[in-house]
């Protein structure tokens, strides 16, 4: 039996209803699924599980129609406040034309996840202006054998506080003092939505990005596509989270992440910062997609102050 670290105690005035959905991939580790449910329950949540492991379809957590059904069941439950993805992987893109985004927004549910879930979050923002949470997911975060105190603390703080102030130590960043709409998520998913009605048209935004397993040249290529499409030029700043689990080859000949970053900073006339603790990592902050934010940085650190539109009290 695998032991789990006790979750931080969450002092809530009432139980929080959390619905579990699988909009993309199925849970390959059912032990992580069970641990995640227990962790949520220990943190004061009532869990409504709409994911059926026996109904997985190919690489997905159900057929497309079934996964849409999970989402609608979750938002139609009046006891649910948070709709949490069990994991990312791939599959949200298939569901976008099948979903009524206005119905989702009108439910006032708080959608939480990252990676593939970015497609849903950006579509909601594009079509309704509704905010959502780029944050932890069930299997990888709540279901971890050792819960991250950092991740849990930031998640509940984000949901309980109308203002969130992140002070990040990060070297070699440009000096920046800007404000705007905080938006973004997974780079590949955002890139994937270019030219579709699911990509929000954000002016003067603060764009945060992360990805996993993408070689620096692919990161560069996707960012250049965003630049050529006119998206980056409309932003106040770009803040990079975690980009890891790629492999350099001998033929890269010195072309690594830092070399790629230097090239982008020389060719994209928008400040690019690094060091945001967000992405496919154990210790991650939770960010409200669509919130208003201020970014202040110097050579050694940056501060991101976010006015959270979504709180449990709302």
GROMACS .gro file of C-alpha atoms in nm:
model
  314
    1UNK     CA    1   0.000   0.000   0.000
    2UNK     CA    2   0.132   0.343  -0.095
    3UNK     CA    3   0.123   0.601   0.183
    4UNK     CA    4   0.004   0.952   0.105
    5UNK     CA    5   0.112   1.278   0.262
    6UNK     CA    6  -0.165   1.449   0.454
    7UNK     CA    7  -0.306   1.749   0.271
    8UNK     CA    8  -0.293   2.093   0.429
    9UNK     CA    9  -0.598   2.162   0.641
   10UNK     CA   10  -0.845   2.390   0.466
   11UNK     CA   11  -1.067   2.589   0.697
   12UNK     CA   12  -1.389   2.640   0.503
   13UNK     CA   13  -1.724   2.755   0.635
   14UNK     CA   14  -1.902   2.490   0.428
   15UNK     CA   15  -1.821   2.186   0.220
   16UNK     CA   16  -1.711   2.252  -0.134
   17UNK     CA   17  -1.866   2.047  -0.412
   18UNK     CA   18  -1.606   1.927  -0.662
   19UNK     CA   19  -1.705   1.749  -0.983
   20UNK     CA   20  -1.451   1.526  -1.156
   21UNK     CA   21  -1.449   1.509  -1.536
   22UNK     CA   22  -1.223   1.356  -1.799
   23UNK     CA   23  -1.241   1.595  -2.097
   24UNK     CA   24  -0.925   1.446  -2.247
   25UNK     CA   25  -0.735   1.133  -2.156
   26UNK     CA   26  -0.836   0.856  -1.919
   27UNK     CA   27  -0.659   0.792  -1.588
   28UNK     CA   28  -0.380   0.541  -1.652
   29UNK     CA   29  -0.313   0.509  -1.277
   30UNK     CA   30  -0.632   0.427  -1.088
   31UNK     CA   31  -0.442   0.440  -0.758
   32UNK     CA   32  -0.367   0.809  -0.826
   33UNK     CA   33  -0.736   0.862  -0.901
   34UNK     CA   34  -0.833   0.712  -0.564
   35UNK     CA   35  -0.564   0.910  -0.380
   36UNK     CA   36  -0.685   1.230  -0.542
   37UNK     CA   37  -1.043   1.174  -0.430
   38UNK     CA   38  -0.930   1.103  -0.073
   39UNK     CA   39  -0.712   1.416  -0.075
   40UNK     CA   40  -1.003   1.634  -0.186
   41UNK     CA   41  -1.227   1.483   0.079
   42UNK     CA   42  -0.964   1.546   0.348
   43UNK     CA   43  -0.954   1.910   0.240
   44UNK     CA   44  -1.323   1.964   0.305
   45UNK     CA   45  -1.468   1.875  -0.036
   46UNK     CA   46  -1.765   1.666  -0.138
   47UNK     CA   47  -1.662   1.481  -0.455
   48UNK     CA   48  -1.899   1.406  -0.743
   49UNK     CA   49  -1.720   1.168  -0.977
   50UNK     CA   50  -1.854   1.175  -1.334
   51UNK     CA   51  -1.560   0.981  -1.475
   52UNK     CA   52  -1.610   0.608  -1.531
   53UNK     CA   53  -1.281   0.418  -1.577
   54UNK     CA   54  -1.470   0.130  -1.737
   55UNK     CA   55  -1.605   0.361  -2.008
   56UNK     CA   56  -1.268   0.475  -2.145
   57UNK     CA   57  -1.254   0.488  -2.524
   58UNK     CA   58  -0.925   0.448  -2.711
   59UNK     CA   59  -0.691   0.701  -2.544
   60UNK     CA   60  -0.980   0.909  -2.409
   61UNK     CA   61  -1.182   0.917  -2.087
   62UNK     CA   62  -1.493   0.811  -2.281
   63UNK     CA   63  -1.637   0.877  -2.624
   64UNK     CA   64  -1.665   1.240  -2.731
   65UNK     CA   65  -2.038   1.237  -2.657
   66UNK     CA   66  -1.981   1.076  -2.317
   67UNK     CA   67  -1.715   1.331  -2.221
   68UNK     CA   68  -1.946   1.617  -2.317
   69UNK     CA   69  -2.207   1.447  -2.100
   70UNK     CA   70  -1.967   1.447  -1.805
   71UNK     CA   71  -1.925   1.823  -1.838
   72UNK     CA   72  -2.299   1.890  -1.858
   73UNK     CA   73  -2.374   1.661  -1.563
   74UNK     CA   74  -2.116   1.850  -1.361
   75UNK     CA   75  -2.253   2.196  -1.438
   76UNK     CA   76  -2.615   2.087  -1.388
   77UNK     CA   77  -2.543   1.969  -1.032
   78UNK     CA   78  -2.639   2.258  -0.799
   79UNK     CA   79  -2.411   2.118  -0.527
   80UNK     CA   80  -2.101   2.159  -0.745
   81UNK     CA   81  -1.885   2.470  -0.729
   82UNK     CA   82  -1.561   2.342  -0.883
   83UNK     CA   83  -1.528   2.132  -1.198
   84UNK     CA   84  -1.188   1.963  -1.188
   85UNK     CA   85  -1.023   1.774  -1.476
   86UNK     CA   86  -0.873   1.442  -1.376
   87UNK     CA   87  -0.588   1.495  -1.627
   88UNK     CA   88  -0.496   1.654  -1.958
   89UNK     CA   89  -0.332   1.448  -2.235
   90UNK     CA   90  -0.542   1.512  -2.548
   91UNK     CA   91  -0.911   1.528  -2.636
   92UNK     CA   92  -1.051   1.866  -2.536
   93UNK     CA   93  -1.013   1.995  -2.891
   94UNK     CA   94  -1.266   1.740  -3.016
   95UNK     CA   95  -1.529   1.869  -2.775
   96UNK     CA   96  -1.516   2.241  -2.849
   97UNK     CA   97  -1.774   2.240  -3.134
   98UNK     CA   98  -2.004   2.017  -2.925
   99UNK     CA   99  -2.017   2.245  -2.620
  100UNK     CA  100  -2.245   2.540  -2.552
  101UNK     CA  101  -1.994   2.780  -2.399
  102UNK     CA  102  -2.265   3.019  -2.286
  103UNK     CA  103  -2.434   2.740  -2.096
  104UNK     CA  104  -2.104   2.654  -1.928
  105UNK     CA  105  -2.042   3.017  -1.837
  106UNK     CA  106  -2.397   3.068  -1.710
  107UNK     CA  107  -2.351   2.778  -1.467
  108UNK     CA  108  -2.098   2.989  -1.273
  109UNK     CA  109  -1.892   2.678  -1.208
  110UNK     CA  110  -1.518   2.718  -1.159
  111UNK     CA  111  -1.333   2.510  -1.420
  112UNK     CA  112  -0.986   2.400  -1.308
  113UNK     CA  113  -0.699   2.234  -1.493
  114UNK     CA  114  -0.405   2.294  -1.723
  115UNK     CA  115  -0.231   2.137  -2.025
  116UNK     CA  116  -0.503   2.012  -2.264
  117UNK     CA  117  -0.769   2.189  -2.053
  118UNK     CA  118  -0.621   2.517  -2.185
  119UNK     CA  119  -0.842   2.471  -2.494
  120UNK     CA  120  -1.159   2.487  -2.283
  121UNK     CA  121  -1.034   2.780  -2.076
  122UNK     CA  122  -0.945   2.989  -2.380
  123UNK     CA  123  -1.267   2.900  -2.560
  124UNK     CA  124  -1.470   3.010  -2.257
  125UNK     CA  125  -1.279   3.337  -2.243
  126UNK     CA  126  -1.309   3.395  -2.618
  127UNK     CA  127  -1.679   3.326  -2.651
  128UNK     CA  128  -1.820   3.443  -2.317
  129UNK     CA  129  -1.549   3.635  -2.132
  130UNK     CA  130  -1.581   3.385  -1.845
  131UNK     CA  131  -1.270   3.332  -1.632
  132UNK     CA  132  -1.136   2.995  -1.519
  133UNK     CA  133  -0.846   2.854  -1.319
  134UNK     CA  134  -0.519   2.730  -1.468
  135UNK     CA  135  -0.418   2.504  -1.184
  136UNK     CA  136  -0.383   2.152  -1.047
  137UNK     CA  137  -0.554   1.839  -1.173
  138UNK     CA  138  -0.673   1.532  -0.990
  139UNK     CA  139  -0.433   1.254  -1.085
  140UNK     CA  140  -0.102   1.438  -1.110
  141UNK     CA  141  -0.154   1.683  -0.824
  142UNK     CA  142  -0.421   1.580  -0.574
  143UNK     CA  143  -0.339   1.216  -0.650
  144UNK     CA  144   0.036   1.248  -0.603
  145UNK     CA  145   0.187   1.005  -0.349
  146UNK     CA  146   0.334   1.312  -0.179
  147UNK     CA  147   0.108   1.614  -0.198
  148UNK     CA  148   0.276   1.945  -0.271
  149UNK     CA  149   0.208   2.186   0.015
  150UNK     CA  150   0.302   2.467  -0.227
  151UNK     CA  151   0.047   2.364  -0.489
  152UNK     CA  152  -0.233   2.299  -0.241
  153UNK     CA  153  -0.173   2.625  -0.056
  154UNK     CA  154  -0.169   2.837  -0.372
  155UNK     CA  155  -0.478   2.664  -0.510
  156UNK     CA  156  -0.695   2.737  -0.205
  157UNK     CA  157  -0.552   3.086  -0.160
  158UNK     CA  158  -0.644   3.165  -0.520
  159UNK     CA  159  -1.002   3.054  -0.453
  160UNK     CA  160  -1.039   3.234  -0.120
  161UNK     CA  161  -0.866   3.567  -0.176
  162UNK     CA  162  -0.988   3.849  -0.404
  163UNK     CA  163  -0.627   3.953  -0.462
  164UNK     CA  164  -0.334   3.721  -0.519
  165UNK     CA  165   0.025   3.847  -0.497
  166UNK     CA  166   0.301   3.621  -0.631
  167UNK     CA  167   0.658   3.720  -0.549
  168UNK     CA  168   0.893   3.516  -0.767
  169UNK     CA  169   1.273   3.503  -0.748
  170UNK     CA  170   1.397   3.489  -1.106
  171UNK     CA  171   1.726   3.617  -1.246
  172UNK     CA  172   1.812   3.779  -1.579
  173UNK     CA  173   1.466   3.914  -1.657
  174UNK     CA  174   1.403   4.255  -1.814
  175UNK     CA  175   1.264   4.539  -1.604
  176UNK     CA  176   0.888   4.556  -1.661
  177UNK     CA  177   0.599   4.754  -1.515
  178UNK     CA  178   0.276   4.669  -1.696
  179UNK     CA  179  -0.085   4.576  -1.636
  180UNK     CA  180  -0.346   4.393  -1.839
  181UNK     CA  181  -0.553   4.078  -1.879
  182UNK     CA  182  -0.381   3.763  -1.754
  183UNK     CA  183  -0.431   3.480  -2.000
  184UNK     CA  184  -0.258   3.182  -2.160
  185UNK     CA  185  -0.174   2.829  -2.055
  186UNK     CA  186  -0.022   2.548  -2.257
  187UNK     CA  187   0.176   2.681  -2.554
  188UNK     CA  188   0.091   2.398  -2.794
  189UNK     CA  189  -0.280   2.430  -2.719
  190UNK     CA  190  -0.279   2.808  -2.761
  191UNK     CA  191  -0.088   2.771  -3.086
  192UNK     CA  192  -0.339   2.510  -3.197
  193UNK     CA  193  -0.629   2.758  -3.159
  194UNK     CA  194  -0.486   3.029  -3.387
  195UNK     CA  195  -0.738   3.119  -3.654
  196UNK     CA  196  -1.030   2.958  -3.470
  197UNK     CA  197  -1.321   3.116  -3.279
  198UNK     CA  198  -1.179   2.960  -2.962
  199UNK     CA  199  -0.878   3.190  -2.926
  200UNK     CA  200  -0.954   3.511  -2.731
  201UNK     CA  201  -0.845   3.836  -2.892
  202UNK     CA  202  -0.663   3.992  -2.599
  203UNK     CA  203  -0.520   4.342  -2.628
  204UNK     CA  204  -0.251   4.462  -2.384
  205UNK     CA  205  -0.245   4.127  -2.206
  206UNK     CA  206   0.000   3.948  -1.982
  207UNK     CA  207   0.046   3.613  -2.156
  208UNK     CA  208   0.171   3.316  -1.950
  209UNK     CA  209   0.289   2.998  -2.121
  210UNK     CA  210   0.416   2.650  -2.035
  211UNK     CA  211   0.470   2.316  -2.203
  212UNK     CA  212   0.629   1.977  -2.157
  213UNK     CA  213   0.846   1.761  -2.381
  214UNK     CA  214   0.886   2.030  -2.645
  215UNK     CA  215   1.237   2.080  -2.783
  216UNK     CA  216   1.356   2.444  -2.779
  217UNK     CA  217   1.325   2.469  -3.159
  218UNK     CA  218   0.958   2.370  -3.138
  219UNK     CA  219   0.901   2.626  -2.861
  220UNK     CA  220   1.069   2.887  -3.080
  221UNK     CA  221   0.861   2.785  -3.381
  222UNK     CA  222   0.534   2.811  -3.190
  223UNK     CA  223   0.624   3.149  -3.042
  224UNK     CA  224   0.726   3.278  -3.384
  225UNK     CA  225   0.391   3.163  -3.520
  226UNK     CA  226   0.218   3.362  -3.246
  227UNK     CA  227   0.436   3.658  -3.338
  228UNK     CA  228   0.370   3.628  -3.712
  229UNK     CA  229  -0.005   3.599  -3.641
  230UNK     CA  230   0.010   3.936  -3.464
  231UNK     CA  231  -0.079   3.794  -3.123
  232UNK     CA  232   0.242   3.861  -2.931
  233UNK     CA  233   0.269   4.218  -3.054
  234UNK     CA  234  -0.060   4.298  -2.884
  235UNK     CA  235   0.066   4.189  -2.541
  236UNK     CA  236   0.231   4.388  -2.265
  237UNK     CA  237   0.453   4.098  -2.155
  238UNK     CA  238   0.510   3.725  -2.195
  239UNK     CA  239   0.580   3.519  -1.882
  240UNK     CA  240   0.723   3.171  -1.931
  241UNK     CA  241   0.654   2.892  -1.687
  242UNK     CA  242   0.811   2.547  -1.692
  243UNK     CA  243   0.942   2.400  -2.018
  244UNK     CA  244   1.102   2.068  -1.937
  245UNK     CA  245   1.138   1.698  -2.026
  246UNK     CA  246   1.287   1.754  -2.369
  247UNK     CA  247   1.608   1.601  -2.495
  248UNK     CA  248   1.886   1.784  -2.676
  249UNK     CA  249   2.088   1.603  -2.940
  250UNK     CA  250   2.450   1.630  -3.049
  251UNK     CA  251   2.334   1.792  -3.371
  252UNK     CA  252   2.183   2.082  -3.174
  253UNK     CA  253   2.540   2.211  -3.157
  254UNK     CA  254   2.488   2.453  -2.866
  255UNK     CA  255   2.129   2.540  -2.949
  256UNK     CA  256   1.955   2.502  -2.612
  257UNK     CA  257   1.671   2.673  -2.427
  258UNK     CA  258   1.877   2.976  -2.326
  259UNK     CA  259   2.008   3.021  -2.681
  260UNK     CA  260   1.654   3.002  -2.813
  261UNK     CA  261   1.535   3.249  -2.549
  262UNK     CA  262   1.807   3.498  -2.644
  263UNK     CA  263   1.702   3.475  -3.008
  264UNK     CA  264   1.337   3.536  -2.924
  265UNK     CA  265   1.418   3.831  -2.700
  266UNK     CA  266   1.615   3.984  -2.986
  267UNK     CA  267   1.335   3.934  -3.241
  268UNK     CA  268   1.012   3.980  -3.045
  269UNK     CA  269   0.956   4.340  -2.929
  270UNK     CA  270   0.767   4.235  -2.615
  271UNK     CA  271   0.937   4.167  -2.279
  272UNK     CA  272   0.983   3.794  -2.214
  273UNK     CA  273   1.021   3.685  -1.852
  274UNK     CA  274   1.107   3.341  -1.718
  275UNK     CA  275   1.071   3.169  -1.385
  276UNK     CA  276   0.695   3.141  -1.332
  277UNK     CA  277   0.631   2.826  -1.122
  278UNK     CA  278   0.354   2.692  -1.341
  279UNK     CA  279   0.317   2.395  -1.573
  280UNK     CA  280   0.378   2.021  -1.561
  281UNK     CA  281   0.566   2.046  -1.232
  282UNK     CA  282   0.503   1.938  -0.875
  283UNK     CA  283   0.504   2.285  -0.720
  284UNK     CA  284   0.277   2.511  -0.920
  285UNK     CA  285   0.079   2.829  -0.864
  286UNK     CA  286  -0.285   2.860  -0.966
  287UNK     CA  287  -0.367   3.146  -1.204
  288UNK     CA  288  -0.704   3.292  -1.297
  289UNK     CA  289  -0.734   3.303  -1.674
  290UNK     CA  290  -0.904   3.629  -1.768
  291UNK     CA  291  -0.818   3.819  -1.450
  292UNK     CA  292  -0.674   4.168  -1.441
  293UNK     CA  293  -0.313   4.170  -1.327
  294UNK     CA  294  -0.007   4.387  -1.272
  295UNK     CA  295   0.347   4.275  -1.343
  296UNK     CA  296   0.651   4.441  -1.189
  297UNK     CA  297   1.001   4.301  -1.241
  298UNK     CA  298   1.369   4.373  -1.204
  299UNK     CA  299   1.683   4.170  -1.273
  300UNK     CA  300   1.635   3.943  -0.970
  301UNK     CA  301   1.262   3.894  -0.922
  302UNK     CA  302   0.915   3.978  -1.038
  303UNK     CA  303   0.581   4.038  -0.871
  304UNK     CA  304   0.252   3.938  -1.026
  305UNK     CA  305  -0.056   4.087  -0.859
  306UNK     CA  306  -0.386   3.937  -0.972
  307UNK     CA  307  -0.738   4.059  -0.906
  308UNK     CA  308  -0.924   3.730  -0.880
  309UNK     CA  309  -1.276   3.738  -1.032
  310UNK     CA  310  -1.346   3.384  -0.908
  311UNK     CA  311  -1.365   3.305  -0.538
  312UNK     CA  312  -1.562   3.044  -0.351
  313UNK     CA  313  -1.774   3.314  -0.192
  314UNK     CA  314  -1.877   3.438  -0.539
   0.00000   0.00000   0.00000
